[in-house]
Every structure is written in structure tokens, then in C-alpha cells.
Short mmCIF file of C-alpha atoms and ligand atoms in Angstrom, two decimals:
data_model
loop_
_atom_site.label_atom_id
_atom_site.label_comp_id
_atom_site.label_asym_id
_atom_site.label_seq_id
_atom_site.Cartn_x
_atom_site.Cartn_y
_atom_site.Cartn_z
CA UNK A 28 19.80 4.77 -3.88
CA UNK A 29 20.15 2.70 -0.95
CA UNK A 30 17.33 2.79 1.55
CA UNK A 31 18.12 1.52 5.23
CA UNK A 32 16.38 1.18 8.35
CA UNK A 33 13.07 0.42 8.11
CA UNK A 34 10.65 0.19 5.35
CA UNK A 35 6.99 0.10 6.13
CA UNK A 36 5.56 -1.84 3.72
CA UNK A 37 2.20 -2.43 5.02
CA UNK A 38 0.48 -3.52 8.59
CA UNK A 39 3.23 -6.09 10.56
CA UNK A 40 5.02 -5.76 6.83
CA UNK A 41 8.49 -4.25 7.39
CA UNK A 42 12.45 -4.95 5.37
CA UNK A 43 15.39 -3.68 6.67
CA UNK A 44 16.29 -2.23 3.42
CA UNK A 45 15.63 -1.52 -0.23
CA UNK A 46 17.22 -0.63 -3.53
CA UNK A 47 15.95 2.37 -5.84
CA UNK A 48 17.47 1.85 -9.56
CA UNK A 49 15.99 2.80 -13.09
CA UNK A 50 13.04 4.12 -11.04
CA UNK A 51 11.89 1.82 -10.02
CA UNK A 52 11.97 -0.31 -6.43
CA UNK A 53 14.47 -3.42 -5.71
CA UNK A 54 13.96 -5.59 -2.93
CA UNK A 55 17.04 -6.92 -3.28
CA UNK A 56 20.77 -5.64 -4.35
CA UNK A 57 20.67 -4.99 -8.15
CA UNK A 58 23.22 -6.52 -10.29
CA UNK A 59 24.83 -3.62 -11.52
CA UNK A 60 25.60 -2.10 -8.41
CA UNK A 61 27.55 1.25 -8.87
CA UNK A 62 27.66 3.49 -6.28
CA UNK A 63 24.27 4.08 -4.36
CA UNK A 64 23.45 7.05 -3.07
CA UNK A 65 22.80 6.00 1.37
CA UNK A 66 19.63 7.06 3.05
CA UNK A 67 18.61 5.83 6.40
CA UNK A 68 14.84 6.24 7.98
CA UNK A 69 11.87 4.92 7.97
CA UNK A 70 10.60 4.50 4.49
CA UNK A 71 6.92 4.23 3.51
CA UNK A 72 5.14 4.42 0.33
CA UNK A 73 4.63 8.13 -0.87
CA UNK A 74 1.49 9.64 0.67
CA UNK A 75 -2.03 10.10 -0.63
CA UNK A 76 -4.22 12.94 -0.60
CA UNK A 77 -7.24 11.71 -1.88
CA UNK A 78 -9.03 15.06 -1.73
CA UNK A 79 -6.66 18.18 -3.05
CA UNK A 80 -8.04 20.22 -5.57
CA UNK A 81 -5.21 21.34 -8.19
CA UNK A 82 -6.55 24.08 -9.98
CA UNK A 83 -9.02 25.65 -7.84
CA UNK A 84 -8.05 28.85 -5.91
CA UNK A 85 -10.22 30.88 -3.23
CA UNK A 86 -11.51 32.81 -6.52
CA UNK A 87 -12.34 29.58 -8.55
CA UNK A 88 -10.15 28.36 -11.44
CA UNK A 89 -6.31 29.11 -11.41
CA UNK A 90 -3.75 29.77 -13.74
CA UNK A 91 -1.91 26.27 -14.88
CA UNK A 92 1.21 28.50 -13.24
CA UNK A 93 -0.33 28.47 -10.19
CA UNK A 94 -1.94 24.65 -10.52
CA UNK A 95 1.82 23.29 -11.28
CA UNK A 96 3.00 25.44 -7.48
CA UNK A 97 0.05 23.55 -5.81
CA UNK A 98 1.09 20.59 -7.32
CA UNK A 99 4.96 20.90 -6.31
CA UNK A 100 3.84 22.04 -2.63
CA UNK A 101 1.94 18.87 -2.06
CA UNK A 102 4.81 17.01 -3.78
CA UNK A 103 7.44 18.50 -1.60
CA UNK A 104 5.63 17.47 1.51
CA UNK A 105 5.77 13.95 0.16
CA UNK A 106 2.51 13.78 -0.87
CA UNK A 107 3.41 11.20 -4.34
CA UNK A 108 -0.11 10.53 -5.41
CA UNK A 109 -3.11 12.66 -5.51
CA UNK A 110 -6.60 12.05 -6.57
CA UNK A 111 -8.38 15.31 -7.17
CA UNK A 112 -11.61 15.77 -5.78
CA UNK A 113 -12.82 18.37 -8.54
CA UNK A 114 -11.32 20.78 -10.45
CA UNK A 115 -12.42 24.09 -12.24
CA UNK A 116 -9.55 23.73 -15.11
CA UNK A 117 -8.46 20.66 -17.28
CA UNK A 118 -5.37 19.51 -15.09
CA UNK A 119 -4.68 16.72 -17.33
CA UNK A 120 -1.13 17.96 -18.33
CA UNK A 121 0.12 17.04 -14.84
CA UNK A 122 0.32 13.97 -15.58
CA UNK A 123 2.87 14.23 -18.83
CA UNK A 124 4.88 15.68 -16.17
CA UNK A 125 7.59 13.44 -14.33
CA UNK A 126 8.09 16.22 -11.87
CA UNK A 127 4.82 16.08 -10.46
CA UNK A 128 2.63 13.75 -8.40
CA UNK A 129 1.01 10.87 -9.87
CA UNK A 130 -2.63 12.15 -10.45
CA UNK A 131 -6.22 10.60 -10.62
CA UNK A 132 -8.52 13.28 -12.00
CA UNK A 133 -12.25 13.55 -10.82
CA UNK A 134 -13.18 15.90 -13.79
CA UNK A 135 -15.09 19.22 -13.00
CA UNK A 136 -17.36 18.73 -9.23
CA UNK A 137 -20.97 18.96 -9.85
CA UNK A 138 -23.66 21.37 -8.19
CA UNK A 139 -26.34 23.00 -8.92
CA UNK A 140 -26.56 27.39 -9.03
CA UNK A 141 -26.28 28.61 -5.72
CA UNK A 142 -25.29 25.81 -3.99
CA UNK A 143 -22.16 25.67 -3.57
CA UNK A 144 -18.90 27.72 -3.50
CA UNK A 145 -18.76 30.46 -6.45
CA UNK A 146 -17.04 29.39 -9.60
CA UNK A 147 -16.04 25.98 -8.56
CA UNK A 148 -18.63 23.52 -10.39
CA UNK A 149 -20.59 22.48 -13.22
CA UNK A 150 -23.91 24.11 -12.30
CA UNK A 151 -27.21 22.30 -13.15
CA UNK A 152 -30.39 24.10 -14.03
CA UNK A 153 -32.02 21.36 -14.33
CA UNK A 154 -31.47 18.21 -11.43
CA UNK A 155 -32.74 15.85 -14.27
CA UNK A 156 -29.59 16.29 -16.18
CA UNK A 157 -27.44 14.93 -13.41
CA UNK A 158 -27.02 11.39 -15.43
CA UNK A 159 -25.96 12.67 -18.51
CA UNK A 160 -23.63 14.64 -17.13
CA UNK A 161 -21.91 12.78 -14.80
CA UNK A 162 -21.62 10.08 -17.76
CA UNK A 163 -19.27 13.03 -19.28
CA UNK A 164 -17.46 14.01 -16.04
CA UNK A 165 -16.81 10.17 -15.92
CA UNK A 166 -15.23 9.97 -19.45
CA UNK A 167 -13.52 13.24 -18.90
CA UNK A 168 -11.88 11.71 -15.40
CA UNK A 169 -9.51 8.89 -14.69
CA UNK A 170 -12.70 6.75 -12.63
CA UNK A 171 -13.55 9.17 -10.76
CA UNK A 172 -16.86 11.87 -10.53
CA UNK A 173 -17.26 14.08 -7.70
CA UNK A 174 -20.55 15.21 -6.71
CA UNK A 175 -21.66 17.91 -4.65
CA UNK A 176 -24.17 16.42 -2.59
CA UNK A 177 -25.67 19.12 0.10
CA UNK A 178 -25.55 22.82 0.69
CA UNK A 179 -26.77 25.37 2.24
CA UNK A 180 -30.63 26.41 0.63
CA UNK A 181 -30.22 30.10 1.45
CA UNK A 182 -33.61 30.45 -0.61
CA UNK A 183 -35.32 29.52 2.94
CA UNK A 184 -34.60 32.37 4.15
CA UNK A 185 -34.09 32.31 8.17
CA UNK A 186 -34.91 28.82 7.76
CA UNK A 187 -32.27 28.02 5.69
CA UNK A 188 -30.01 24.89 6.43
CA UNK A 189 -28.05 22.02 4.61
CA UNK A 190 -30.26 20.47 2.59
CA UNK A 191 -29.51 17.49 -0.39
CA UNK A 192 -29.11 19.09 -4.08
CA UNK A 193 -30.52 15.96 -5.60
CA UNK A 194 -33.92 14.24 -5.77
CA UNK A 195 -32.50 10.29 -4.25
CA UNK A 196 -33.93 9.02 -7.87
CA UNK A 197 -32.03 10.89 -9.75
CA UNK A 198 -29.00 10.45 -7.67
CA UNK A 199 -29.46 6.90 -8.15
CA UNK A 200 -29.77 7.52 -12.26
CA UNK A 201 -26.24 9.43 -11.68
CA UNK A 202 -24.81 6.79 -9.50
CA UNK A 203 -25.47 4.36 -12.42
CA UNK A 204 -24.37 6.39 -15.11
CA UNK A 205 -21.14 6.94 -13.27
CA UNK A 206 -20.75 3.38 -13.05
CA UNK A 207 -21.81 2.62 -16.91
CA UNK A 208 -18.86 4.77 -17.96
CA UNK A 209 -15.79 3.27 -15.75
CA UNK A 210 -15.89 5.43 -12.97
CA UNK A 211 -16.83 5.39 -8.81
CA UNK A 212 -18.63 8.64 -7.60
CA UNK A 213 -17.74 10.65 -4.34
CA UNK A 214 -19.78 12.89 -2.88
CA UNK A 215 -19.41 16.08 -0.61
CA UNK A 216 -22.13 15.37 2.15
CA UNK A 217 -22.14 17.40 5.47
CA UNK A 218 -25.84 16.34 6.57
CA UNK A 219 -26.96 13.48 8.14
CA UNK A 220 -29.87 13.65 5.48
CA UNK A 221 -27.79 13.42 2.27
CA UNK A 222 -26.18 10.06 4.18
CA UNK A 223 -29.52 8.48 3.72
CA UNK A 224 -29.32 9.06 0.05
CA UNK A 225 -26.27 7.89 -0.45
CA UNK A 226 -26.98 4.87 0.62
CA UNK A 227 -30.20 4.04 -1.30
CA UNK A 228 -28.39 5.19 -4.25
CA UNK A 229 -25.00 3.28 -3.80
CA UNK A 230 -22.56 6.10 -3.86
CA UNK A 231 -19.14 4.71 -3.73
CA UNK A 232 -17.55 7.08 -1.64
CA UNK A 233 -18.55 10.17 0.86
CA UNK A 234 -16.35 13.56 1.71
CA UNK A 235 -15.91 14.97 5.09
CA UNK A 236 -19.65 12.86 5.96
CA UNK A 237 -19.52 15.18 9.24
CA UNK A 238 -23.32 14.38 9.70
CA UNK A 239 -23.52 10.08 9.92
CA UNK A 240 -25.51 8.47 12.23
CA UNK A 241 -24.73 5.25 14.61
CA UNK A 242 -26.67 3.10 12.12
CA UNK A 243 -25.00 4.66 8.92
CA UNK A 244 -21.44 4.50 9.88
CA UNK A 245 -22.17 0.59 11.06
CA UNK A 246 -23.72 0.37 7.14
CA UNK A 247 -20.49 1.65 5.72
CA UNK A 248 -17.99 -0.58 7.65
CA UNK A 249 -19.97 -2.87 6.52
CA UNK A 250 -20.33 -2.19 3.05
CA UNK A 251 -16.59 -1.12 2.90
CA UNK A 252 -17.39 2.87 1.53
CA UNK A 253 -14.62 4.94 2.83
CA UNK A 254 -14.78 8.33 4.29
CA UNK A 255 -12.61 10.90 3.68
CA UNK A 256 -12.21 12.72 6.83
CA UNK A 257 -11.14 16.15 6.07
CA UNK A 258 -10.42 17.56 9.70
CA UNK A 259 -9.02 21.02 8.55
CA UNK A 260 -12.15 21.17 6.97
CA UNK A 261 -14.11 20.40 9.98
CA UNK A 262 -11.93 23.14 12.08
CA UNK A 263 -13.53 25.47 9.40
CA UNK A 264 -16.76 24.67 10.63
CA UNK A 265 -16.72 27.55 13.55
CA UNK A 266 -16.14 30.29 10.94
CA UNK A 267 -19.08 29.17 9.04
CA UNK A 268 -21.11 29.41 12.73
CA UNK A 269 -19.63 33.17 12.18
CA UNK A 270 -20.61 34.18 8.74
CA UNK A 271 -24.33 32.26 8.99
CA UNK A 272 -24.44 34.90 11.99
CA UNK A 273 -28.11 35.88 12.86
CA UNK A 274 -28.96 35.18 9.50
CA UNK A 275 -29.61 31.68 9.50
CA UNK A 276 -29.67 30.17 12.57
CA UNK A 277 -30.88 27.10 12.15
CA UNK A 278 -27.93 26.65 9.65
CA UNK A 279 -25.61 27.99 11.88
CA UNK A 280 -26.79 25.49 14.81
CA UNK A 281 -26.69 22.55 12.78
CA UNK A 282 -22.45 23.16 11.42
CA UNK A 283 -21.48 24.71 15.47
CA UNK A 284 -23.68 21.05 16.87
CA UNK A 285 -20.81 19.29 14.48
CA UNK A 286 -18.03 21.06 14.94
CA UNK A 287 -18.40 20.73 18.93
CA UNK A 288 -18.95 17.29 18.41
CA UNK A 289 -16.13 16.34 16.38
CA UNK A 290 -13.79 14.61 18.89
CA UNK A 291 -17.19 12.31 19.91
CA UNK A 292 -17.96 11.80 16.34
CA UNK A 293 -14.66 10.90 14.94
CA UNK A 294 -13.99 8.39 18.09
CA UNK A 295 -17.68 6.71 17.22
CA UNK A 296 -16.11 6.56 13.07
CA UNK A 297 -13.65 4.39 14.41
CA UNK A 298 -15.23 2.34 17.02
CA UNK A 299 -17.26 1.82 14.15
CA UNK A 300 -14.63 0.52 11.99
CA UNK A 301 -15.61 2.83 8.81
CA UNK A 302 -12.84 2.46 6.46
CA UNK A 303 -11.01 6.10 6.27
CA UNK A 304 -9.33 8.15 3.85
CA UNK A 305 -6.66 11.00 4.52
CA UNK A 306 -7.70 13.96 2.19
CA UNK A 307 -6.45 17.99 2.46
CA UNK A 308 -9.28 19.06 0.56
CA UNK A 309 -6.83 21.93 -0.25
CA UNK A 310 -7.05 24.17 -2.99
CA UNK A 311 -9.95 26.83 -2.37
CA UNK A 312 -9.62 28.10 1.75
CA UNK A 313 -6.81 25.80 2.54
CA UNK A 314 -3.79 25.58 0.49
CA UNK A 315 -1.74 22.75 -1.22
CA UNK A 316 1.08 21.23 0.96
CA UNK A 317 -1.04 20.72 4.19
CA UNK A 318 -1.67 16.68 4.40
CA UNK A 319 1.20 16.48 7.05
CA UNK A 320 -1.35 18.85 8.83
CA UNK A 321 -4.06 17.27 8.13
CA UNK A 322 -2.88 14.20 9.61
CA UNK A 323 -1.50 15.57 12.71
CA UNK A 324 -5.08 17.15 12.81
CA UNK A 325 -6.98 13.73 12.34
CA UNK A 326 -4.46 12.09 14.97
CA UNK A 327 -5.69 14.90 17.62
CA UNK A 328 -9.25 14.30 16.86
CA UNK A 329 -8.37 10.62 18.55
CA UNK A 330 -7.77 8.68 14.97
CA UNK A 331 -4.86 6.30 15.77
CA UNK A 332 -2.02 7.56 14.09
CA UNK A 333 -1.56 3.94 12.43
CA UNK A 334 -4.74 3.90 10.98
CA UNK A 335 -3.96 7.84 9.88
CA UNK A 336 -0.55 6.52 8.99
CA UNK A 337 -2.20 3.04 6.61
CA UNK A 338 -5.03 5.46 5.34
CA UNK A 339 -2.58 8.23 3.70
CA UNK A 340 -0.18 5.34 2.29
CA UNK A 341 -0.55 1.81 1.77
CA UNK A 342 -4.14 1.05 2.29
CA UNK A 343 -4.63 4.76 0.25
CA UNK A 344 -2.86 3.21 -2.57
CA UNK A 345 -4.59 0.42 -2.68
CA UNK A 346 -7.81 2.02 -2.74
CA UNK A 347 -6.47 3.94 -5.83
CA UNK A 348 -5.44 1.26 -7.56
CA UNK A 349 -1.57 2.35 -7.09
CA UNK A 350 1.36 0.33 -6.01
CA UNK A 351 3.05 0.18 -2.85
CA UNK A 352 6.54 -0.61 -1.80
CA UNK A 353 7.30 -3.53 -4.06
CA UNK A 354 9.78 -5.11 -6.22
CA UNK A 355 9.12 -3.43 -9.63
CA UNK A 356 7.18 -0.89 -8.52
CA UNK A 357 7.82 2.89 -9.38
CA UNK A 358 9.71 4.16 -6.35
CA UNK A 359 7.45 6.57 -5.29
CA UNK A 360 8.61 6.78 -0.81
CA UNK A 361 9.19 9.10 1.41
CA UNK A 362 11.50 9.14 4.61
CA UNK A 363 10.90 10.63 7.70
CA UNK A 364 13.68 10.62 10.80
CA UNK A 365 11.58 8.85 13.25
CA UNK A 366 8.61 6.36 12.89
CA UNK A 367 5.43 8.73 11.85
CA UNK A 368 3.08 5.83 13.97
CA UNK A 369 4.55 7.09 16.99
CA UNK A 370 4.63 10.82 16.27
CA UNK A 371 2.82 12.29 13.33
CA UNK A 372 4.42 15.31 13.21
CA UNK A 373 7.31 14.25 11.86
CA UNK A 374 5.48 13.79 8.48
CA UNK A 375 6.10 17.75 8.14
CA UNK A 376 9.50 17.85 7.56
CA UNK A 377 10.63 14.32 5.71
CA UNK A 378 14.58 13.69 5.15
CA UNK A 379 14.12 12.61 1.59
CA UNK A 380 10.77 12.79 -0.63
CA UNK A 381 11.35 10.16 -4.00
CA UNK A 382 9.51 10.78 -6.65
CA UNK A 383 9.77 8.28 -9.67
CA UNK A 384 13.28 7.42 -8.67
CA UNK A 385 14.12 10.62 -8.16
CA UNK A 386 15.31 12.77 -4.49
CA UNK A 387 13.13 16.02 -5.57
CA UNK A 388 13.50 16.98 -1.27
ZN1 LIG B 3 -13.01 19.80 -1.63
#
């Protein structure tokens, strides 16, 4: 294939054209030129959902039948690489496939009983066992654990809220154990409280982190953790409001006080500077194939579409360890019509998704 217009390659980065042959990308004409296949558009580096949960449905595990459609409708949307923020069923298998997105596993998420969504996690009796097994959710991953890290303690009755599911010591144990064996932990963390925590205990990275302060977004720009922002997720927050009800107010004013907030919060993330990640967090309410919506959503909540834009594919990438655009690299791009910096939208319908060297849209 012959790729022309332009290629975003990274921030001010940009060629004119590019080469795809033996899967992999050329930045300049390949010997044996045949006959190249011509697509014109702008070209960037296949997108990242760095939250997409293959193998969870609304009921909990799925059927690998059903894992390999979420994985093909987040592939067909041009999301190429996918770093899986938990899931109920060994997944592993999707990578042997050439078919599917490139995939960074996160083992099975972590919780304790009744604290989190039915079905989902590893459930611990006991919080002191959270070392020991995050050590084996961190061999069974690719460098990855993912940790529930707050909930809603329905055993307070009416004065039930989000609380943390883990003593900061012992998160701290888990946080080192993660490390010991190869991998970075994220953590799902709605409250303000469990932010705290995560920072005396050096988590490496934080889901939707609805709940940070002033002072704790300023510590994580400085101390480079990134935040996946999850905005879908955050739109979910009203129908939480809804089922807490009557039931547990104090709950139910704590999730309505963030989802209100939202547009104010997310404009004070990047005032801030906190390094972002783009993440669909599909694959239990929300289903696969929604990044493209997920960044349109981020971009209304007053995240600059090039920082969206950087966040779901070169500066993603990076953070994953995964190449870019670049000679030699697998050619893993997408191209829209127009230039998704100046209208995200147009990430929901791409011209051409390119998957290992491969047009599979
Ligand atoms: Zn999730």
C-alpha cells in the first residue's frame, strides 16, 4: 500500500507519505515496488484503548465466541492495540491471532466480595492476601495488574458510600509485589479518599480517578501517573444517582456531586497537566467498538482534541511500550477523511483501518 496525504507521526511530526510492504511500515519507496494499492488521508498510528475489557459481558465472563466479536468491533473502529483492564476469562489466545488487535493482558481485576460488580473479579476474603495474589495476576498478565480500588460499602447501611477496599499498608505490600514480578498496577478509584492511597503506596496508574483533588492532580503531573479518563463511564454516573435512590443517599450525593462537576473537573485535569489516557472501559454496561465515542465524549468534556487525539495514539503507544509510525515498524494505522484534531468525530467512520499490513476496513 501506498499511504498519501498526511501522516501524523507524533506532535509537529508529519510525512507526506508512507509505504506498507511485508507488514510492516516504509518510510521510503521499497525496492521491489509492484503495484501498491493508493490510499489518501490522514494516517495516524492505530488507536489505543487502554481500558476495554475482552471477555467480560453485563453477566460476567463471556463465551471466547463472544470475546473474539468484542475484539473485532474494537478492531473495526480502528482501535489496533488494546490493553485490557481485567478480564473474567483467559483471553490469551487473542494474541495467536493475526486478525485481532495487538493485546496487553491485565490478568483477572481484583476485589474483594461485595464490592464490586457481580462475577467480574478475583474476590478476597481476606485483604492480607492482596500481595500474593497480585504477584500471580502479575505473572499471569503481560505487566499489567488491575486493582479494584473503592466501592460502594453497602454494609453501612443508609450510610453507605465509596469507601477504599484496601488497608494503604497492604496496598503498598501489593504495589510492591506487582512490581517484584514485572508488572505496573492500575487501579479503579472513584473517591477522592482512595487517591490518597494511591499515592502513599505508589500505584502506577489510576482509572476514571473522578474524585482527585487540586493538590493530587498537581502530584500526578508531576510524578508522570496517567489517568485514564473514561467519560462514558462518567455519563453513567447519573444512573447510579438513580439506582442508590433513597437508599443510600450519602452514596448517591457523593457520584451526582461528580457527575455535575465533570466539565469543571476535567478542565482543572488539564490545566493541571495530568498526563491522560483514552480508555472505553467497554465490555460489562458499555460495549466494544465505542473509543471513537469515547473520544468525541472526552473532547466535549473540554479535553483538546489533540491531547485526546496524542493520548489514544502515539503518546498511548508509547506508554505501552508499542511502536508508532516508523520505518520497520508493524503497520498497525488507521485513516480517517479529514484531520481527527480538528473534528473528532470523524474517528467513527475511518476510510481504511490496517491491521498488521493488512486493510481489514
Ligand atoms: Zn473497567
Amino acid at each position: 500500500m501506498h499511504l498519501t496525504g498526511t501522516i501524523l507521526v507524533g506532535p509537529d511530526w508529519e510525512l507526506d507519505e508512507i509505504w506498507i510492504a511485508d507488514g510492516v511500515i516504509h518510510t521510503s519507496a521499497p525496492e521491489s515496488a509492484g503495484e501498491f494499492e493508493k490510499i489518501s488521508g490522514v494516517v495516524v498510528p492505530g488507536l489505543v484503548d487502554v481500558h476495554s475489557h475482552i471477555g467480560i459481558g453485563a453477566d460476567g465472563p463471556t463465551s471466547v465466541e463472544r470475546a473474539e466479536e468484542q475484539a473485532i468491533l474494537d478492531r473495526n473502529v480502528g482501535t489496533l492495540l488494546i490493553r485490557d483492564a481485567g478480564s473474567a476469562i483467559d483471553n490469551s489466545w487473542v494474541q495467536e491471532r493475526e486478525d485481532l488487535p495487538r493485546l496487553v493482558r491485565a490478568g483477572q481485576h481484583i476485589a474483594r466480595p461485595k464490592r464490586y460488580i457481580r462475577n467480574f473479579a478475583r474476590e478476597l476474603e481476606d485483604v492480607n492476601d492482596l500481595p500474593e495474589v497480585v504477584a500471580q495476576e502479575a505473572r499471569r498478565g503481560d505487566g499489567w495488574v488491575k486493582l479494584v480500588g473503592d466501592w460502594i460499602d453497602r454494609s453501612l447501611g443508609a450510610d453507605a458510600d465509596l469507601t477504599p477496599l484496601w488497608p494503604v499498608d497492604v496496598l503498598t505490600d501489593a504495589v510492591a509485589a506487582a512490581h517484584e514480578n514485572g508488572a505496573r498496577m492500575t487501579i479503579h478509584a472513584f473517591a477522592r479518599e482512595t487517591i490518597d492511597d494511591v499515592l502513599a503506596a505508589g500505584v502506577d496508574g489510576v482509572e476514571h480517578g473522578t474524585g482527585m483533588s487540586d493538590d493530587h492532580m498537581a502530584e500526578f503531573a508531576a510524578r508522570g501517573i496517567h489517568v485514564t479518563v473514561t467519560a462514558l463511564q462518567t455519563e453513567l454516573f447519573k444512573d447510579f444517582v438513580g439506582q442508590a435512590g433513597a437508599k443510600y443517599p450519602v452514596y448517591a450525593a457523593r457520584m451526582l456531586a461528580m457527575y455535575e462537576g465533570r466539565t469543571d473537573f476535567w478542565g482543572r485535569m488539564v490545566d493541571a497537566d495530568v498526563p491522560l489516557l483514552m480508555g472505553s472501559d467497554a465490555g460489562s454496561t458499555l460495549d466494544q467498538g465505542t473509543l471513537p465515542r469515547e473520544l468525541a465524549a472526552c473532547v466535549e468534556l473540554g479535553i483538546p482534541a489533540e491531547r485526546v487525539l496524542a493520548a489514544a495514539t502515539w503518546a498511548g503507544r508509547e506508554y505501552l511500550g508499542a511502536d508508532g509510525v516508523e520505518d520497520g515498524a508493524s503497520a498497525d494505522v488507521v485513516v480517517y477523511e479529514t484531520d481527527p484534531r480538528a473534528d473528532i468525530t470523524v474517528t467513527r467512520a475511518p476510510r481504511a483501518v490496517i491491521l498488521r499490513g493488512t486493510r481489514v476496513v
